[in-house]
mmCIF file of C-alpha atoms in Angstrom:
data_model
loop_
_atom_site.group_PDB
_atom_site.id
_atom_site.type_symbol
_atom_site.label_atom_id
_atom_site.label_comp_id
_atom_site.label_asym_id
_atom_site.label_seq_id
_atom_site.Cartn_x
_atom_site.Cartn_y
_atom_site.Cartn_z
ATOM 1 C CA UNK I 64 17.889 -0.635 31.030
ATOM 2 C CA UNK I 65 14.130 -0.044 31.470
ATOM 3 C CA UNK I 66 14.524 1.897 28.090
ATOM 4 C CA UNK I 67 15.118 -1.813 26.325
ATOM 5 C CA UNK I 68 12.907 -3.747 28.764
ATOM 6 C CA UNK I 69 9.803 -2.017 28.104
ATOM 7 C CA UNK I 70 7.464 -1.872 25.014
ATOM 8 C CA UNK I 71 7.931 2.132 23.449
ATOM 9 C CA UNK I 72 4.857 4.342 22.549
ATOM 10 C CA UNK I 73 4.623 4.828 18.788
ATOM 11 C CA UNK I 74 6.412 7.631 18.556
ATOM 12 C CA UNK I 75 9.568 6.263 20.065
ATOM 13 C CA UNK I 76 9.784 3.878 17.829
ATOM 14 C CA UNK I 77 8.187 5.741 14.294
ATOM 15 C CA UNK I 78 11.657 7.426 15.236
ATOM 16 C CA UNK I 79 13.763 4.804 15.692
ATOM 17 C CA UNK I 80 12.498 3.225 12.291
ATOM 18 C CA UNK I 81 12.612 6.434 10.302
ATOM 19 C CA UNK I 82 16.504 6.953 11.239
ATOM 20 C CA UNK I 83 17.145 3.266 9.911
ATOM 21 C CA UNK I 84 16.801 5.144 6.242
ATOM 22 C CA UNK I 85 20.003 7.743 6.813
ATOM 23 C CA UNK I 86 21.330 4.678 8.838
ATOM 24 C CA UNK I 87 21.977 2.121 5.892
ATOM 25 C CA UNK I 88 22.819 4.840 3.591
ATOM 26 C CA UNK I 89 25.708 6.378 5.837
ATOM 27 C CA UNK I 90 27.182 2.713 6.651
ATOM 28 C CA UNK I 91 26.841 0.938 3.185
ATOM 29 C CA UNK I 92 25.404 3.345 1.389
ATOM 30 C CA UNK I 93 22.359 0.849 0.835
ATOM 31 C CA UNK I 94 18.925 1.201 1.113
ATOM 32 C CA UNK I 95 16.558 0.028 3.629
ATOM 33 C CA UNK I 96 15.050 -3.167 3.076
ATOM 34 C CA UNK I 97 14.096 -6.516 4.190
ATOM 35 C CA UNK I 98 12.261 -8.615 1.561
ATOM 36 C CA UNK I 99 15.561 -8.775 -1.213
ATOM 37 C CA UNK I 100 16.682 -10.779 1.509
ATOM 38 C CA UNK I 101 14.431 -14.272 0.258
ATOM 39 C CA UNK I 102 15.757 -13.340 -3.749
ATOM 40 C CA UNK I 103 19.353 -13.323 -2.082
ATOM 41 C CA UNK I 104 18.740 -16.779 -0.063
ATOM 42 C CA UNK I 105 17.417 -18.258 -3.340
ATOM 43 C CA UNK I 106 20.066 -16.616 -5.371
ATOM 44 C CA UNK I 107 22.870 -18.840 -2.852
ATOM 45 C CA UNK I 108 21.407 -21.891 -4.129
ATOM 46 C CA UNK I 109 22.585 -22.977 -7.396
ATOM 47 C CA UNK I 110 19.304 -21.966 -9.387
ATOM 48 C CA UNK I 111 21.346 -19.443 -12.200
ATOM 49 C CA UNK I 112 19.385 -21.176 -15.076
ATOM 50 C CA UNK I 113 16.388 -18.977 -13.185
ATOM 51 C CA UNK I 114 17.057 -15.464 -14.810
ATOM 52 C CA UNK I 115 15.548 -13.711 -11.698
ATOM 53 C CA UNK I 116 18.447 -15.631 -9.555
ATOM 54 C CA UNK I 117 21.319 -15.389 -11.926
ATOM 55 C CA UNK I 118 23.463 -12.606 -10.089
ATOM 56 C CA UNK I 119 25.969 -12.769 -7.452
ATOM 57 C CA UNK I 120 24.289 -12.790 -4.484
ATOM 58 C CA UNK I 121 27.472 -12.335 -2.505
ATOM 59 C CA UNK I 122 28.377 -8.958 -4.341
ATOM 60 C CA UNK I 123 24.550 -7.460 -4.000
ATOM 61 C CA UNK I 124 23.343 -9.843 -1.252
ATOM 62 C CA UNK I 125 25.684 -9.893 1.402
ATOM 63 C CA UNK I 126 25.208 -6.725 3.441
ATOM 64 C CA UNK I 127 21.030 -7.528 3.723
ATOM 65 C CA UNK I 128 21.622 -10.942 4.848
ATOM 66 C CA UNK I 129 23.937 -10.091 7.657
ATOM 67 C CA UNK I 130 21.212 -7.271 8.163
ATOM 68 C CA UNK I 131 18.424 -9.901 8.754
ATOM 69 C CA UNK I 132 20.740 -12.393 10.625
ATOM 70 C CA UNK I 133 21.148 -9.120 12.990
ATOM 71 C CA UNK I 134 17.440 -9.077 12.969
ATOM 72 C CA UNK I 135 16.920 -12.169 14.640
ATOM 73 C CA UNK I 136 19.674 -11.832 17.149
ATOM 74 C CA UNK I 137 18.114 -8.649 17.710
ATOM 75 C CA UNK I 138 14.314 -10.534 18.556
ATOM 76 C CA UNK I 139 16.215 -12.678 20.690
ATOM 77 C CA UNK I 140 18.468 -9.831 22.643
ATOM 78 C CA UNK I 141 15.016 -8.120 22.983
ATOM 79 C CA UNK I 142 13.169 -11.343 23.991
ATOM 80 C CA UNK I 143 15.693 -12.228 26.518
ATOM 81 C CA UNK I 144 15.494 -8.767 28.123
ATOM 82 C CA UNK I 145 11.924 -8.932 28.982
ATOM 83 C CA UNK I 146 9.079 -11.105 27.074
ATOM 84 C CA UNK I 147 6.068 -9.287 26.183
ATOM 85 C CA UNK I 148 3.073 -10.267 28.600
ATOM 86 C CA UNK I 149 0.775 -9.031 26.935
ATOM 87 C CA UNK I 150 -0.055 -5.765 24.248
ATOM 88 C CA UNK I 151 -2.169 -3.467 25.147
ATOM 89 C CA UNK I 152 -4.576 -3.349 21.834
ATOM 90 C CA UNK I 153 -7.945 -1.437 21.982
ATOM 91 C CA UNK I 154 -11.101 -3.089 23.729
ATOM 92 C CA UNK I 155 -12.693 -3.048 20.007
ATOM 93 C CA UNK I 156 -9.812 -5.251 19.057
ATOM 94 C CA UNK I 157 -10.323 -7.730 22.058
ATOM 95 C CA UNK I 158 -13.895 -7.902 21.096
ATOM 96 C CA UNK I 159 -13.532 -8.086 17.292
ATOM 97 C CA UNK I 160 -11.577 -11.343 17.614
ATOM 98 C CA UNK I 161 -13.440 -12.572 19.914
ATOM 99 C CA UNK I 162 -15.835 -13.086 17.380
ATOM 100 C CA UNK I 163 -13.899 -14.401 15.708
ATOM 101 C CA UNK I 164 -12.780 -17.432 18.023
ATOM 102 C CA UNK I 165 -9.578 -15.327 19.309
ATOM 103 C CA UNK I 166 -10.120 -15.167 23.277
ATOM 104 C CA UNK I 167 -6.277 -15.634 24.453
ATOM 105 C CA UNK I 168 -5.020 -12.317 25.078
ATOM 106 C CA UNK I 169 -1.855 -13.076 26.756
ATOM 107 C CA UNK I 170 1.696 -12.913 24.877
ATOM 108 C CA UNK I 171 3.399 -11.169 21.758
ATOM 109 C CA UNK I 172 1.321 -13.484 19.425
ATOM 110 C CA UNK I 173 -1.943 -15.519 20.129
ATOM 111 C CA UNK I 174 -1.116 -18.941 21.430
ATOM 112 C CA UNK I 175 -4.111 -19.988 20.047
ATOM 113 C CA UNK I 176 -2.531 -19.568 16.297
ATOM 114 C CA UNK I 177 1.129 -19.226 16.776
ATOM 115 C CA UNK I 178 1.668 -23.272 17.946
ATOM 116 C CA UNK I 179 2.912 -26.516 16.131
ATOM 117 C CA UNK I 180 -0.545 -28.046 16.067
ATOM 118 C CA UNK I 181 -2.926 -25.460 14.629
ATOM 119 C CA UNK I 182 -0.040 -25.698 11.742
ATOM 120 C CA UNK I 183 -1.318 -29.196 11.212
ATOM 121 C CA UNK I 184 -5.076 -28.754 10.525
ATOM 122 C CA UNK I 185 -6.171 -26.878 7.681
ATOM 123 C CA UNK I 186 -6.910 -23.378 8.747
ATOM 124 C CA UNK I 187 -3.088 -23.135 9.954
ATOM 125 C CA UNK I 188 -1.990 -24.881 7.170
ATOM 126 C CA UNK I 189 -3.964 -21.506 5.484
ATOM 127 C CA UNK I 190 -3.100 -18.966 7.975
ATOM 128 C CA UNK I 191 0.620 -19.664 8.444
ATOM 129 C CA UNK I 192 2.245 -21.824 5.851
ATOM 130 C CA UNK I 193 0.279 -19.642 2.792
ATOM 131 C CA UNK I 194 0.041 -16.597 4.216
ATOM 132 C CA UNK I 195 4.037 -17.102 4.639
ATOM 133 C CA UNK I 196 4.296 -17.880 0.947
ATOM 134 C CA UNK I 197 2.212 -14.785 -0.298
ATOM 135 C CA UNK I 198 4.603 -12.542 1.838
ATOM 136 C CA UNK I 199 7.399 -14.279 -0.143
ATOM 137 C CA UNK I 200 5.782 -14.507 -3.549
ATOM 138 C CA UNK I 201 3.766 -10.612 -3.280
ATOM 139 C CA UNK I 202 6.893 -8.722 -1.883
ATOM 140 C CA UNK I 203 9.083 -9.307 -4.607
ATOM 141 C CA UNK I 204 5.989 -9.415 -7.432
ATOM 142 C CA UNK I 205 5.736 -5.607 -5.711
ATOM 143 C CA UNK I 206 9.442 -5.116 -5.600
ATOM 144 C CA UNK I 207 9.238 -4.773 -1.782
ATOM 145 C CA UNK I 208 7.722 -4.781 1.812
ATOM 146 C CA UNK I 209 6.626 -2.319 4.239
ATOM 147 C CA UNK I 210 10.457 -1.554 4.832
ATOM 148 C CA UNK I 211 11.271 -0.940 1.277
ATOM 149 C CA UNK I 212 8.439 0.182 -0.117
ATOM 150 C CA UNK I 213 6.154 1.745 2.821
ATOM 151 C CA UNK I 214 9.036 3.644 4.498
ATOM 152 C CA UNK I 215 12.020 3.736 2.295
ATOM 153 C CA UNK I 216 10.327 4.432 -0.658
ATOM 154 C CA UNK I 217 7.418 6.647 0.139
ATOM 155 C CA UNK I 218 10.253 8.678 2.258
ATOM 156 C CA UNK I 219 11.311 8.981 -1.618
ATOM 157 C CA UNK I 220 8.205 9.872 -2.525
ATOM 158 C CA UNK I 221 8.491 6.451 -4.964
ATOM 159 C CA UNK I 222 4.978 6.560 -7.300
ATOM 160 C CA UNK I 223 5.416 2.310 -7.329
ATOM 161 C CA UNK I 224 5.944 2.287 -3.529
ATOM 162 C CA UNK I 225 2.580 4.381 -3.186
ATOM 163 C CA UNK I 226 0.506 2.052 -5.636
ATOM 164 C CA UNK I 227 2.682 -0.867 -3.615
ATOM 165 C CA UNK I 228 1.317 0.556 -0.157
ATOM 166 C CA UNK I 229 -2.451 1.061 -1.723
ATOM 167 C CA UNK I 230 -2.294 -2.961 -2.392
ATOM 168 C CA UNK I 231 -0.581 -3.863 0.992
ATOM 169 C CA UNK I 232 -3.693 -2.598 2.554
ATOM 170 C CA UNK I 233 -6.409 -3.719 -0.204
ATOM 171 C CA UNK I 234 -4.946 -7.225 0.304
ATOM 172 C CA UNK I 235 -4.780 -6.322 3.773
ATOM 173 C CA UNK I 236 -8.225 -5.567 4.564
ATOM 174 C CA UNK I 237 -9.470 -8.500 2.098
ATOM 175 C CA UNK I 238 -7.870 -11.039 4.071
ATOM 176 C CA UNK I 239 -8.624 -9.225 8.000
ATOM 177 C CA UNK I 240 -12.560 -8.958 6.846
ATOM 178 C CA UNK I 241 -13.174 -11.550 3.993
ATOM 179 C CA UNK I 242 -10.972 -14.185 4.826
ATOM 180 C CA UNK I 243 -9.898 -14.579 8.034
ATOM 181 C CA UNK I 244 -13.225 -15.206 9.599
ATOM 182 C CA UNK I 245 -13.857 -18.008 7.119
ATOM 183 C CA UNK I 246 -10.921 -19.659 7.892
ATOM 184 C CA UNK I 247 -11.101 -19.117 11.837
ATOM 185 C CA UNK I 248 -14.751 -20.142 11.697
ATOM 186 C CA UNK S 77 34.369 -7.034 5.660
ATOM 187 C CA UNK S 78 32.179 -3.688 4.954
ATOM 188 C CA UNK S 79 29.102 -5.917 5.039
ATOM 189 C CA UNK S 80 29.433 -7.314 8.507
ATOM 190 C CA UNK S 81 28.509 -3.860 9.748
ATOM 191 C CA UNK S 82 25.250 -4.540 8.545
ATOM 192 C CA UNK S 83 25.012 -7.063 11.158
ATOM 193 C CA UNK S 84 24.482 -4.893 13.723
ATOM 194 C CA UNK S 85 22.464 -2.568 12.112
ATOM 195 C CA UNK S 86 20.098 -5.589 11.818
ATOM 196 C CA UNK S 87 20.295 -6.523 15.472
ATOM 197 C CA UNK S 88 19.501 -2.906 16.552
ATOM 198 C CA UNK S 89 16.651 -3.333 13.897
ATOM 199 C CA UNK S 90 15.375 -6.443 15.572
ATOM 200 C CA UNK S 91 15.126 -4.965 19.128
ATOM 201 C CA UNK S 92 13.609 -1.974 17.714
ATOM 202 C CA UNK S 93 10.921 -4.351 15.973
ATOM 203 C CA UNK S 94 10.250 -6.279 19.096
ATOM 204 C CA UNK S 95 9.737 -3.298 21.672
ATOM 205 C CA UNK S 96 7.605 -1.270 19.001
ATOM 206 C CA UNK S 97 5.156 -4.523 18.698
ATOM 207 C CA UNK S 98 5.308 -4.433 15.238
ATOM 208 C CA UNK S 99 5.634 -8.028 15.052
ATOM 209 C CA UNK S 100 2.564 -8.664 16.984
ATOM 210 C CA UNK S 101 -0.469 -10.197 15.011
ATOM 211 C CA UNK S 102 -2.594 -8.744 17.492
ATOM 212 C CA UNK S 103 -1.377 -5.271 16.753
ATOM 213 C CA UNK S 104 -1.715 -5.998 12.860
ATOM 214 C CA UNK S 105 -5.020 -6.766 13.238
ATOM 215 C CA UNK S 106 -5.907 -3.683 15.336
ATOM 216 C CA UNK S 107 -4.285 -2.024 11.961
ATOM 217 C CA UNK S 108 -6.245 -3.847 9.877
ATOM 218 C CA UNK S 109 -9.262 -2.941 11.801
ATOM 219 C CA UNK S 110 -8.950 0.944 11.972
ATOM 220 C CA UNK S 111 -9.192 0.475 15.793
ATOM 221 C CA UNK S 112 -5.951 2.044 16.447
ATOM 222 C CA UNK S 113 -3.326 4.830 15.951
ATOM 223 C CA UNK S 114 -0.499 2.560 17.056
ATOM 224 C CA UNK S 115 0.876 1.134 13.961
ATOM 225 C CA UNK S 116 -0.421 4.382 11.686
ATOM 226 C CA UNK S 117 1.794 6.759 14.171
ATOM 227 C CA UNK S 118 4.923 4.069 13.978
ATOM 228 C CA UNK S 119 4.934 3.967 10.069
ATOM 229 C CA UNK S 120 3.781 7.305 9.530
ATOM 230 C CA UNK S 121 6.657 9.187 11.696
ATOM 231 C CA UNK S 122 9.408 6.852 10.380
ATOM 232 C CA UNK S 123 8.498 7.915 6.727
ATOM 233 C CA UNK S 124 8.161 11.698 8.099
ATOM 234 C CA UNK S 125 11.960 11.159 9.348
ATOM 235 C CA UNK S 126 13.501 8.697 6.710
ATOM 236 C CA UNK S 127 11.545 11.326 4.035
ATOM 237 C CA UNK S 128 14.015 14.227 5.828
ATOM 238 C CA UNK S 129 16.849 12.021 6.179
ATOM 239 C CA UNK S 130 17.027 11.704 2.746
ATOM 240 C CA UNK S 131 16.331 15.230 1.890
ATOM 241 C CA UNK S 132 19.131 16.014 4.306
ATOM 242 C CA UNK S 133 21.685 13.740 2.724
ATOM 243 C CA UNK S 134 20.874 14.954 -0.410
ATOM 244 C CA UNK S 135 21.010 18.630 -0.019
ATOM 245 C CA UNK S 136 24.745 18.447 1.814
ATOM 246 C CA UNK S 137 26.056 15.620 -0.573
ATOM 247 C CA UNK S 138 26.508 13.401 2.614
ATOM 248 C CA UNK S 139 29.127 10.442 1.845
ATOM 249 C CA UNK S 140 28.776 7.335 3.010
ATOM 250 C CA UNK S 141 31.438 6.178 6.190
ATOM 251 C CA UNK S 142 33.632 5.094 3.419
ATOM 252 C CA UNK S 143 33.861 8.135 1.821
ATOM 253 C CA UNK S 144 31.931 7.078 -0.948
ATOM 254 C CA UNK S 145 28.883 9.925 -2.541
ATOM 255 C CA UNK S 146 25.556 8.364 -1.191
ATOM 256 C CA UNK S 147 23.406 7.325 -4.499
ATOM 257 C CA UNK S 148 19.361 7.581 -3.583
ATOM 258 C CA UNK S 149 17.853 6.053 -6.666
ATOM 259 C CA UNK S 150 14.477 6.246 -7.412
ATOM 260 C CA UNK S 151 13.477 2.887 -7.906
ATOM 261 C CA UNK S 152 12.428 2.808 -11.980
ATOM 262 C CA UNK S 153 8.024 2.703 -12.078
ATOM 263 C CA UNK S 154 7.318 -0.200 -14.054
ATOM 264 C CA UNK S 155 3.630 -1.136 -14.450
ATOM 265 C CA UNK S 156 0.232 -0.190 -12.002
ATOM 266 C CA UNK S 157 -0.647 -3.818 -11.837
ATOM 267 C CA UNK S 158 2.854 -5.297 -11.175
ATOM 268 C CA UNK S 159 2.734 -3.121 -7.630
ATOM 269 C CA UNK S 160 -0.773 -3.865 -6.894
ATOM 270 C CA UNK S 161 -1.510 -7.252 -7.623
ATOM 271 C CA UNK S 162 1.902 -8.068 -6.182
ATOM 272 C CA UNK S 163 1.337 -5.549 -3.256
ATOM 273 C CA UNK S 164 -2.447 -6.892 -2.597
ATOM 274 C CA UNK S 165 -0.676 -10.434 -2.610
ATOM 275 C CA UNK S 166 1.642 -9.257 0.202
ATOM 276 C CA UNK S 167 -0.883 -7.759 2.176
ATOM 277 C CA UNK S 168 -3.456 -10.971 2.411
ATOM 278 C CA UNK S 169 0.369 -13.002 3.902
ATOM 279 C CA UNK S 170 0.455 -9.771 6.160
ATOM 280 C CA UNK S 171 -2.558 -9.773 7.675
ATOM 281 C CA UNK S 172 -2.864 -13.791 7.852
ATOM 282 C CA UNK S 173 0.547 -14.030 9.455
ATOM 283 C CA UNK S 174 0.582 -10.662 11.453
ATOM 284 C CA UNK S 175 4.217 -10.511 9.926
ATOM 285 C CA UNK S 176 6.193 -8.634 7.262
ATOM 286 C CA UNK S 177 9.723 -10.592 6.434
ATOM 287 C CA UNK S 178 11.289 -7.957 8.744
ATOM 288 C CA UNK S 179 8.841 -9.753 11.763
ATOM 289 C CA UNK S 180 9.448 -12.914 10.962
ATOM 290 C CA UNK S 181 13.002 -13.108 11.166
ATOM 291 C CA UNK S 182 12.655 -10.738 14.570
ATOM 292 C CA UNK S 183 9.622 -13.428 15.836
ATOM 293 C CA UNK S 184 11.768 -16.591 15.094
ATOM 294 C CA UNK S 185 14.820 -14.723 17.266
ATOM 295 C CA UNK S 186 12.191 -13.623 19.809
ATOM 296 C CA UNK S 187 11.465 -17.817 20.486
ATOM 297 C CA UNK S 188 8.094 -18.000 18.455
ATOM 298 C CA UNK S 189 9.583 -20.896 16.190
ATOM 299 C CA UNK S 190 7.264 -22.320 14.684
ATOM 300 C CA UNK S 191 7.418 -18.970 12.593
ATOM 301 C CA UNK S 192 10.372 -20.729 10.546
ATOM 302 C CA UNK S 193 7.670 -22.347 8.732
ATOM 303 C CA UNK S 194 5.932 -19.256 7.040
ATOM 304 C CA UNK S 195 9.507 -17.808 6.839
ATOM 305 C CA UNK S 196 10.609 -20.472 4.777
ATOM 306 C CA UNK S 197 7.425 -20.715 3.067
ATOM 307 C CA UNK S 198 8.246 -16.912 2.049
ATOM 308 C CA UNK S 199 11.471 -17.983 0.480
ATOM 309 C CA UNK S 200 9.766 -20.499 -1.376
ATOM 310 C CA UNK S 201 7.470 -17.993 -2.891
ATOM 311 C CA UNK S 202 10.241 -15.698 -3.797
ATOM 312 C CA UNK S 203 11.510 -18.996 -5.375
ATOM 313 C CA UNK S 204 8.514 -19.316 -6.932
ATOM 314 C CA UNK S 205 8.242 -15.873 -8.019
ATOM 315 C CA UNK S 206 11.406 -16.272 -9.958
ATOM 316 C CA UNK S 207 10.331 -19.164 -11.669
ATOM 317 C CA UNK S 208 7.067 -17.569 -13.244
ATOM 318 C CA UNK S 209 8.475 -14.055 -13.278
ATOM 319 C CA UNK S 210 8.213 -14.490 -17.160
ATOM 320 C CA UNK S 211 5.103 -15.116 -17.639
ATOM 321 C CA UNK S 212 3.167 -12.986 -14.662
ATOM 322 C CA UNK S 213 1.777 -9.770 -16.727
ATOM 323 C CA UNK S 214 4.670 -6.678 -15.214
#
């Protein structure tokens, strides 16, 4: 059990991740992904007069919404095994957001940002409800997310996944040096 | 139903998630920062061993556990700017939230709920997507 109590170096789980490719492929014959998940959630509302929604999301859908139902039984299962007290990121890290006005260390997630009341003022209002909406909006602009375009589809060696990945990180960066410390300040 | 198996795919995927700390802002931000190997070795490996899984299952025409040929498509390369605006889009929601969608579904089941909000906020900007798909340059 300590296998699933305790947090795994990266190459544990770089393993683990990589074999979740040949995994969905030899049980549905589908490809990894997460992010089709939102189109199918949208596509089970009644919204076929929107072309991008008009399909049946039962037929193509199904299989990666039970997927990321699984995934949050799966956070839970792993939660309820042992919560994470705190990760061990570099000293640099610690002091970088420091500056930053992050000084709570403890935890999977800061307290500081991850709580119903930063959500009400304006930089959680920025951090949290917009940066959720960019994941939504960017991953399928992009035609993916760091499941199915950084490891399914540069394991294809996919030319859109690459220029896909290049932008994940430009946007990335932007936001981690531009933007973040406005909003935090 | 065939699909249902995917359900446990997805929880494996979830623990998996969790103990790798991929779904940590903090370790996103160490990402973002260049001041660690952690999330470069995690992403890295898995597209060393996903990139020989598939070379594997194509080279022995592997069949799916229905007995059905495995089809890897190539997804088709539309336009530069569709992947990068859309991608550089992505990554500013990445780095903001410390989450991918694959994280936030694992950090709502992990008890950090007020995540639901930028997970539904995601599904209204797929929504959204789909509404101006037509007239975003692709």
């Amino acid at each position: 059990m300590s296998f699933l109590s305790n947090n795994w170096p990266w190459y544990i789980s770089g393993t683990i991740i990589g074999l979740f490719v040949p995994l969905l492929f030899i049980l549905r014959g589908k490809t990894f992904g997460v992010s089709a998940s939102l189109r199918h959630i949208c596509a089970a509302f009644p919204l076929s007069q929107i072309k991008y929604f008009a399909y049946n999301w039962k037929e193509e859908g199904a299989w990666n919404l039970y997927f990321v139902i699984g995934i949050v039984i799966g956070g839970w299962i792993a939660g309820y095994i042992s919560s994470t007290d705190v990760i061990d990121i570099s000293e640099k890290t610690k002091q970088s957001l420091t500056a930053i006005g992050i000084t709570q260390f403890e935890g999977l997630v800061p307290k500081q940002i991850f709580n119903w009341g930063y959500l009400r003022t304006i930089p959680g209002l920025i951090q949290l409800a917009i940066g959720g909406f960019l994941i939504g909006f960017g991953t399928r602009y992009a035609g993916g997310c760091t499941s199915g375009h950084a490891i399914s589809g540069l394991s294809n060696l996919q030319l859109s996944s690459l220029v896909a990945v290049v932008g994940f990180f430009a946007g990335g960066l932007f936001a981690t040096h531009v933007l973040l410390p406005l909003i935090l300040n | 139903m065939k699909d249902a198996r995917l359900l446990f795919a997805g929880i494996m995927f979830g623990i998996v998630l969790t103990r790798s700390e991929a779904i940590s802002w903090f370790r996103i931000q160490e990402m973002f920062r260049f001041q660690s190997f952690h999330m470069y070795g995690i992403i890295s490996l898995a597209v060393i061993i996903g990139g020989l899984s598939i070379q594997g299952i194509k080279r022995y025409q592997l069949k799916d556990i229905d007995g059905h040929d495995i089809i890897i498509e190539n997804q088709e390369y539309r336009t530069f700017h569709q992947y990068i605006i859309g991608g550089f889009i992505f990554g500013i929601g990445w780095a903001f939230t410390g989450a991918c969608p694959g994280p936030l579904y694992a950090l709502v089941g992990n008890g950090v709920w007020v995540v639901i909000v930028p997970l539904l906020m995601a599904v209204i900007g797929a929504f959204f997507y789909g509404i101006l798909r037509e007239k975003l340059p692709h």
